[in-house]
Short mmCIF file of C-alpha atoms in Angstrom, two decimals:
data_model
loop_
_atom_site.label_atom_id
_atom_site.label_comp_id
_atom_site.label_asym_id
_atom_site.label_seq_id
_atom_site.Cartn_x
_atom_site.Cartn_y
_atom_site.Cartn_z
CA MET A 1 136.56 78.74 132.69
CA THR A 2 138.98 78.83 129.75
CA GLU A 3 142.41 77.40 130.57
CA ARG A 4 145.28 79.84 130.00
CA LYS A 5 147.28 78.90 126.92
CA ARG A 6 150.89 78.07 127.66
CA THR A 7 153.12 80.53 125.79
CA PRO A 8 156.77 79.92 126.71
CA TRP A 9 160.09 81.54 126.03
CA VAL A 10 162.43 79.23 124.16
CA VAL A 11 165.90 79.21 125.70
CA GLY A 12 168.56 77.92 123.32
CA VAL A 13 171.96 77.00 124.75
CA SER A 14 174.76 76.75 122.19
CA GLY A 15 178.31 75.49 122.58
CA ALA A 16 179.98 78.76 123.58
CA SER A 17 181.54 79.12 127.02
CA GLY A 18 179.09 80.67 129.45
CA THR A 19 176.65 78.02 130.68
CA PRO A 20 176.20 79.98 133.96
CA TYR A 21 174.57 82.73 131.87
CA ALA A 22 171.96 80.27 130.63
CA ALA A 23 171.29 78.98 134.15
CA SER A 24 170.76 82.51 135.45
CA VAL A 25 168.38 83.36 132.59
CA ILE A 26 166.34 80.19 133.17
CA ARG A 27 166.13 80.88 136.91
CA GLY A 28 165.03 84.44 136.15
CA LEU A 29 162.31 83.34 133.75
CA LEU A 30 160.92 80.77 136.16
CA ALA A 31 161.01 83.26 139.04
CA ALA A 32 158.94 85.64 136.89
CA GLY A 33 156.37 82.90 136.25
CA GLU A 34 157.38 82.47 132.61
CA PRO A 35 157.18 78.98 131.05
CA VAL A 36 160.37 77.76 129.40
CA ASP A 37 161.00 75.52 126.41
CA LEU A 38 164.63 74.41 126.54
CA VAL A 39 166.90 73.41 123.66
CA VAL A 40 170.46 72.33 124.53
CA SER A 41 172.74 71.87 121.53
CA ARG A 42 175.07 68.89 121.27
CA ALA A 43 178.12 71.15 121.45
CA SER A 44 176.81 72.86 124.59
CA ARG A 45 176.74 69.52 126.43
CA LEU A 46 180.52 69.37 126.15
CA THR A 47 180.82 72.93 127.44
CA LEU A 48 178.42 72.20 130.29
CA LEU A 49 180.39 69.10 131.25
CA ASP A 50 183.65 71.07 131.18
CA GLU A 51 182.32 74.08 133.11
CA THR A 52 180.18 72.28 135.70
CA GLY A 53 180.92 68.56 135.56
CA ILE A 54 177.28 67.89 134.67
CA ALA A 55 176.56 65.40 131.89
CA PHE A 56 173.27 66.59 130.38
CA ARG A 57 171.24 63.58 129.23
CA ASP A 58 168.00 63.53 127.24
CA ALA A 59 166.53 60.72 129.30
CA HIS A 60 167.37 62.43 132.60
CA TRP A 61 167.13 66.08 131.57
CA ARG A 62 164.98 67.11 134.53
CA ASP A 63 167.47 65.82 137.12
CA ASP A 64 170.41 67.25 135.20
CA LEU A 65 168.72 70.64 134.76
CA ALA A 66 167.91 70.77 138.47
CA GLU A 67 171.57 70.15 139.31
CA TRP A 68 172.66 72.77 136.78
CA LEU A 69 170.29 75.45 138.09
CA ALA A 70 171.39 74.80 141.67
CA ARG A 71 175.06 75.57 140.89
CA GLY A 72 176.58 79.01 141.26
CA ALA A 73 178.72 80.64 138.60
CA ASP A 74 181.79 79.44 140.53
CA GLY A 75 180.63 75.85 140.08
CA LYS A 76 179.65 75.36 143.72
CA PRO A 77 176.73 72.90 144.08
CA GLY A 78 173.69 73.89 146.12
CA THR A 79 174.19 77.64 145.72
CA PHE A 80 170.58 78.17 144.63
CA ALA A 81 167.34 76.52 145.61
CA VAL A 82 166.06 74.47 142.69
CA PRO A 83 163.00 76.17 141.18
CA ALA A 84 159.91 74.17 140.30
CA LEU A 85 160.40 72.69 136.84
CA ASP A 86 156.75 71.85 136.17
CA ASP A 87 156.55 74.53 133.47
CA VAL A 88 159.78 73.58 131.69
CA ARG A 89 159.57 71.54 128.50
CA TYR A 90 162.70 70.04 126.99
CA TRP A 91 163.25 69.35 123.29
CA GLY A 92 166.20 67.37 121.95
CA ALA A 93 168.54 69.26 119.64
CA GLY A 94 168.05 66.70 116.87
CA ASP A 95 164.25 66.73 117.05
CA LEU A 96 163.35 68.82 114.00
CA ALA A 97 159.71 67.79 114.44
CA ALA A 98 159.57 69.43 117.88
CA GLY A 99 156.82 71.90 118.67
CA PRO A 100 158.90 75.09 118.40
CA SER A 101 160.14 74.09 114.92
CA SER A 102 156.79 75.31 113.58
CA GLY A 103 155.56 78.88 113.46
CA SER A 104 152.12 77.67 114.55
CA TYR A 105 153.53 76.61 117.94
CA PRO A 106 152.83 79.52 120.32
CA VAL A 107 155.92 81.07 121.93
CA LYS A 108 156.78 84.59 123.09
CA GLY A 109 160.22 84.50 121.54
CA MET A 110 163.66 82.96 121.85
CA LEU A 111 166.73 83.72 123.94
CA ILE A 112 170.01 82.18 122.73
CA VAL A 113 172.37 82.29 125.67
CA PRO A 114 175.24 81.87 125.23
CA ALA A 115 175.47 82.09 121.45
CA SER A 116 178.60 80.76 119.77
CA THR A 117 179.91 82.22 116.52
CA ALA A 118 178.96 78.95 114.79
CA CYS A 119 175.41 79.37 116.06
CA VAL A 120 175.38 83.02 114.96
CA ALA A 121 176.54 82.03 111.48
CA GLY A 122 173.97 79.25 111.18
CA VAL A 123 171.08 81.50 112.21
CA ALA A 124 172.25 84.41 110.02
CA LEU A 125 172.51 82.11 107.00
CA GLY A 126 169.24 80.30 107.76
CA LEU A 127 170.88 76.87 107.83
CA SER A 128 168.52 75.22 110.37
CA LYS A 129 171.02 72.37 110.81
CA ASP A 130 169.62 71.54 114.27
CA LEU A 131 166.56 72.43 116.35
CA LEU A 132 168.23 75.47 117.94
CA GLN A 133 168.93 77.06 114.56
CA ARG A 134 165.52 76.06 113.22
CA VAL A 135 163.69 77.67 116.13
CA ALA A 136 165.74 80.85 115.69
CA SER A 137 164.80 80.95 111.99
CA VAL A 138 161.13 80.45 112.87
CA THR A 139 161.35 83.20 115.47
CA LEU A 140 162.67 85.64 112.86
CA LYS A 141 160.15 84.70 110.17
CA GLU A 142 157.27 85.03 112.63
CA ARG A 143 158.59 88.45 113.73
CA ARG A 144 158.94 87.32 117.33
CA ARG A 145 161.63 88.57 119.68
CA LEU A 146 165.01 86.91 119.25
CA VAL A 147 167.83 87.81 121.67
CA VAL A 148 171.28 86.55 120.72
CA ALA A 149 173.76 86.74 123.62
CA VAL A 150 176.96 86.26 121.64
CA ARG A 151 179.94 85.09 123.72
CA GLU A 152 183.18 85.38 121.80
CA THR A 153 186.22 87.67 121.67
CA PRO A 154 187.75 88.97 119.52
CA LEU A 155 185.23 88.99 116.68
CA ASN A 156 186.40 88.52 113.12
CA GLY A 157 184.94 90.31 110.13
CA GLN A 158 182.75 87.42 109.03
CA THR A 159 181.11 87.11 112.44
CA LEU A 160 180.56 90.87 112.54
CA LYS A 161 178.78 90.63 109.18
CA HIS A 162 176.62 87.82 110.52
CA LEU A 163 175.72 89.89 113.59
CA VAL A 164 174.77 92.84 111.38
CA ALA A 165 172.61 90.49 109.31
CA LEU A 166 170.84 89.32 112.47
CA ASP A 167 170.28 92.90 113.57
CA GLU A 168 168.84 93.77 110.17
CA ALA A 169 166.57 90.71 110.38
CA GLY A 170 165.12 92.01 113.65
CA ALA A 171 167.14 90.15 116.27
CA ILE A 172 168.59 91.84 119.35
CA VAL A 173 172.35 91.27 119.40
CA LEU A 174 173.44 91.31 123.05
CA PRO A 175 177.15 90.68 123.71
CA ALA A 176 177.78 88.87 126.99
CA SER A 177 179.67 91.87 128.39
CA PRO A 178 179.27 92.31 132.16
CA ALA A 179 179.38 95.83 133.59
CA PHE A 180 180.93 96.92 136.88
CA TYR A 181 178.85 99.94 137.91
CA ALA A 182 176.38 97.66 139.68
CA GLY A 183 178.86 96.94 142.49
CA ALA A 184 179.83 93.36 141.63
CA THR A 185 181.65 91.57 144.45
CA HIS A 186 181.42 88.01 143.11
CA ILE A 187 181.54 86.25 139.74
CA GLN A 188 177.82 85.51 140.16
CA ASP A 189 177.09 89.24 140.13
CA LEU A 190 178.78 89.59 136.75
CA VAL A 191 176.89 86.60 135.35
CA ASP A 192 173.58 87.90 136.70
CA PHE A 193 174.19 91.30 135.10
CA VAL A 194 174.41 89.75 131.65
CA ALA A 195 171.43 87.48 132.35
CA GLY A 196 169.48 90.47 133.58
CA ARG A 197 170.20 92.39 130.39
CA VAL A 198 168.94 89.38 128.39
CA LEU A 199 165.71 89.44 130.42
CA ASP A 200 165.49 93.23 129.96
CA ALA A 201 165.66 92.71 126.19
CA ALA A 202 162.84 90.17 126.50
CA GLY A 203 160.75 92.50 128.66
CA VAL A 204 160.76 90.09 131.61
CA PRO A 205 160.89 91.70 135.10
CA HIS A 206 163.67 90.61 137.45
CA GLY A 207 165.94 91.76 140.27
CA LEU A 208 169.21 90.28 139.09
CA TYR A 209 171.31 93.44 139.19
CA ARG A 210 171.41 96.98 140.57
CA ARG A 211 170.25 99.46 137.96
CA TRP A 212 171.98 102.73 137.16
CA GLU A 213 170.15 105.66 138.75
CA GLY A 214 172.42 108.53 137.74
CA GLU A 215 174.43 108.82 140.96
CA LEU A 216 178.18 108.29 140.68
CA GLY A 217 179.57 105.79 143.19
CA SER A 218 176.11 104.61 144.28
CA ALA A 219 177.13 100.96 143.94
CA ARG A 220 180.15 101.26 146.24
CA PRO A 221 179.71 100.23 149.88
CA ARG A 222 179.32 103.13 152.30
CA ASP A 223 181.84 103.63 155.12
#
């Protein structure tokens, strides 16, 4: 019997605020049975430490990722059961010889969540200054799906030009803008809405939010 080839989604985490978005996306991918290759930028480690208190370390990435995925969007530990991490592969941000840095390495695509404006600029300009940007460039040149969940407000003209350039290159620009029609009652609901839209853009099934069905007020609790 031929062994199934592992074809992961690359999840890139940049330094923008919004590490709970990344955690929700990773949980959603693993729940759907999708393998994950993870790239955590150096800047994002500072954001993760600030937002969760977790110091993400290369040598202990599995333990640190497990702690991260268990936290809710409000920072409460133990909110979620830790998913099996057997099908997660971690690549250091400075490892430009990593598997996903080559177009011959099989992946389904890349999800950058959250994406900072610095990350957006680097990818739009093709700088490849770290592994995250390099993988994004490879994803575009190989015509694979690239979802960029930009998390910044307001946006200046230069960033808007970079986002247009990414759109023209084939990326899906997905602002981290939570909606309220799904009946959110907790910050986690708002985070999961954005993460769910990222997974929608990737074509990955999930149950992270209540979908619009054309009935006004359907998300409000009934008396």
